[in-house]
Amino acid sequence: MNDQTVRLSDVPTEQEPKFRVRALHTASTVTVYQAYDPQIGLAAAREGRFPAAWKRDRMTWIIKPCS
């Protein structure tokens, strides 16, 4: 690779990425945004916990949580 080589990361793009992780962090926590189907999200917001329809093994994680 020489100084003339253009990397894809150097080329500006007008297209939004297909996937994006949205998160906030502090020195001690990471809070990640996760979209849910309204059936699950609304019930979780209302009850303060996930409903029976939510299945932990159906989630796709970039980093699997420790359990």
Coordinates of N, CA and C in Angstrom, one line a residue:
M1 N 0.8 -1.2 0.0 CA 0.0 0.0 0.0 C 0.9 1.2 0.0
N2 N 0.6 2.2 -0.8 CA 1.4 3.4 -0.9 C 0.5 4.6 -0.5
D3 N 1.1 5.8 -0.5 CA 0.4 7.0 -0.1 C -0.8 7.4 -1.0
Q4 N -0.8 6.8 -2.2 CA -1.8 7.1 -3.2 C -3.0 6.2 -3.1
T5 N -2.9 5.2 -2.3 CA -4.0 4.3 -2.1 C -5.2 4.9 -1.4
V6 N -6.4 4.7 -1.9 CA -7.6 5.2 -1.3 C -8.3 4.1 -0.6
R7 N -8.5 4.2 0.7 CA -9.3 3.2 1.5 C -10.7 3.5 1.4
L8 N -11.6 2.5 1.5 CA -13.0 2.7 1.5 C -13.4 3.6 2.7
S9 N -12.8 3.5 3.8 CA -13.1 4.3 5.0 C -12.8 5.8 4.7
D10 N -11.9 6.1 3.7 CA -11.6 7.5 3.4 C -12.5 8.1 2.5
V11 N -13.4 7.3 1.8 CA -14.3 7.9 0.8 C -15.6 8.2 1.5
P12 N -16.0 9.5 1.4 CA -17.3 9.9 2.0 C -18.5 9.2 1.3
T13 N -19.5 8.8 2.1 CA -20.6 8.2 1.5 C -21.9 8.9 1.8
E14 N -22.8 9.0 0.9 CA -24.1 9.7 1.2 C -25.1 8.7 1.7
Q15 N -24.8 7.4 1.7 CA -25.7 6.4 2.1 C -25.6 6.1 3.6
E16 N -26.7 6.0 4.3 CA -26.6 5.6 5.7 C -26.2 4.2 5.8
P17 N -25.5 3.8 6.8 CA -25.1 2.4 7.0 C -26.3 1.5 7.2
K18 N -26.3 0.3 6.8 CA -27.4 -0.6 6.9 C -27.6 -0.9 8.4
F19 N -26.5 -1.1 9.1 CA -26.6 -1.5 10.6 C -25.9 -0.4 11.4
R20 N -26.4 -0.1 12.5 CA -25.7 0.9 13.4 C -26.0 0.5 14.8
V21 N -25.0 0.6 15.7 CA -25.2 0.5 17.1 C -25.3 1.8 17.7
R22 N -26.4 2.0 18.5 CA -26.6 3.3 19.2 C -26.4 3.0 20.7
A23 N -25.5 3.8 21.3 CA -25.2 3.6 22.7 C -24.7 4.8 23.3
L24 N -24.8 4.9 24.6 CA -24.2 5.9 25.4 C -23.3 5.2 26.4
H25 N -22.3 5.9 26.9 CA -21.4 5.2 27.8 C -20.9 6.2 28.8
T26 N -20.6 5.7 30.0 CA -19.9 6.5 31.1 C -18.7 5.6 31.4
A27 N -18.0 6.0 32.4 CA -16.8 5.2 32.9 C -17.2 3.9 33.4
S28 N -18.5 3.7 33.9 CA -18.9 2.4 34.5 C -20.0 1.7 33.8
T29 N -20.7 2.3 32.8 CA -21.8 1.7 32.2 C -21.8 1.9 30.7
V30 N -22.5 1.0 30.0 CA -22.8 1.2 28.6 C -24.3 0.9 28.4
T31 N -25.0 1.9 27.8 CA -26.5 1.8 27.6 C -26.7 1.7 26.1
V32 N -27.2 0.6 25.6 CA -27.4 0.3 24.2 C -28.9 0.4 23.9
Y33 N -29.2 1.1 22.8 CA -30.6 1.1 22.3 C -30.9 -0.2 21.6
Q34 N -32.1 -0.7 21.8 CA -32.5 -1.9 21.2 C -34.0 -1.7 20.8
A35 N -34.2 -1.9 19.5 CA -35.6 -1.8 19.0 C -36.3 -3.1 19.2
Y36 N -37.6 -3.0 19.6 CA -38.4 -4.2 19.8 C -39.7 -4.1 19.0
D37 N -40.3 -5.2 18.7 CA -41.7 -5.2 18.2 C -42.6 -4.5 19.2
P38 N -43.6 -3.7 18.7 CA -44.5 -3.0 19.6 C -45.1 -3.9 20.7
Q39 N -45.4 -5.1 20.3 CA -46.0 -6.1 21.3 C -45.1 -6.3 22.5
I40 N -43.8 -6.3 22.2 CA -42.9 -6.5 23.3 C -42.5 -5.2 24.0
G41 N -42.1 -4.2 23.2 CA -41.7 -2.9 23.7 C -42.7 -2.2 24.5
L42 N -43.9 -2.1 24.1 CA -45.0 -1.4 24.8 C -45.3 -2.2 26.1
A43 N -45.4 -3.5 26.1 CA -45.6 -4.2 27.3 C -44.4 -4.1 28.3
A44 N -43.2 -4.1 27.8 CA -42.1 -3.9 28.7 C -42.1 -2.5 29.4
A45 N -42.4 -1.5 28.6 CA -42.5 -0.1 29.1 C -43.6 0.0 30.2
R46 N -44.7 -0.6 29.9 CA -45.9 -0.5 30.8 C -45.6 -1.3 32.1
E47 N -45.1 -2.5 32.0 CA -44.9 -3.4 33.1 C -43.6 -3.3 33.8
G48 N -42.6 -2.7 33.2 CA -41.3 -2.6 33.8 C -40.5 -3.9 33.7
R49 N -40.9 -4.8 32.9 CA -40.2 -6.1 32.6 C -40.7 -6.6 31.3
F50 N -39.9 -7.5 30.8 CA -40.2 -8.1 29.5 C -41.4 -9.1 29.6
P51 N -42.3 -9.1 28.7 CA -43.5 -10.0 28.7 C -43.0 -11.4 28.3
A52 N -43.9 -12.4 28.4 CA -43.6 -13.8 28.1 C -43.3 -13.9 26.6
A53 N -43.8 -13.1 25.7 CA -43.5 -13.2 24.3 C -42.0 -12.9 24.0
W54 N -41.3 -12.2 24.9 CA -39.8 -11.9 24.7 C -39.0 -13.2 25.0
K55 N -38.2 -13.6 24.1 CA -37.3 -14.7 24.3 C -35.9 -14.3 24.2
R56 N -35.1 -14.6 25.2 CA -33.7 -14.2 25.3 C -32.9 -14.9 24.1
D57 N -33.3 -16.1 23.8 CA -32.5 -16.8 22.8 C -32.8 -16.4 21.4
R58 N -33.8 -15.5 21.2 CA -34.2 -15.0 19.9 C -33.5 -13.7 19.6
M59 N -32.7 -13.1 20.5 CA -32.0 -11.9 20.3 C -30.7 -12.1 19.5
T60 N -30.4 -11.1 18.8 CA -29.1 -11.0 18.1 C -28.3 -10.0 18.7
W61 N -27.1 -10.4 19.2 CA -26.2 -9.5 19.9 C -24.9 -9.3 19.1
I62 N -24.4 -8.1 19.2 CA -23.0 -7.9 18.7 C -22.1 -8.5 19.7
I63 N -22.3 -8.2 21.0 CA -21.5 -8.7 22.1 C -22.5 -9.5 23.0
K64 N -22.4 -10.7 23.2 CA -23.3 -11.5 24.0 C -23.1 -11.1 25.5
P65 N -24.2 -10.9 26.2 CA -24.1 -10.5 27.6 C -23.7 -11.7 28.4
C66 N -23.1 -11.4 29.5 CA -22.7 -12.5 30.5 C -23.9 -12.8 31.3
S67 N -24.1 -14.1 31.5 CA -25.3 -14.5 32.3 C -24.9 -15.5 33.3

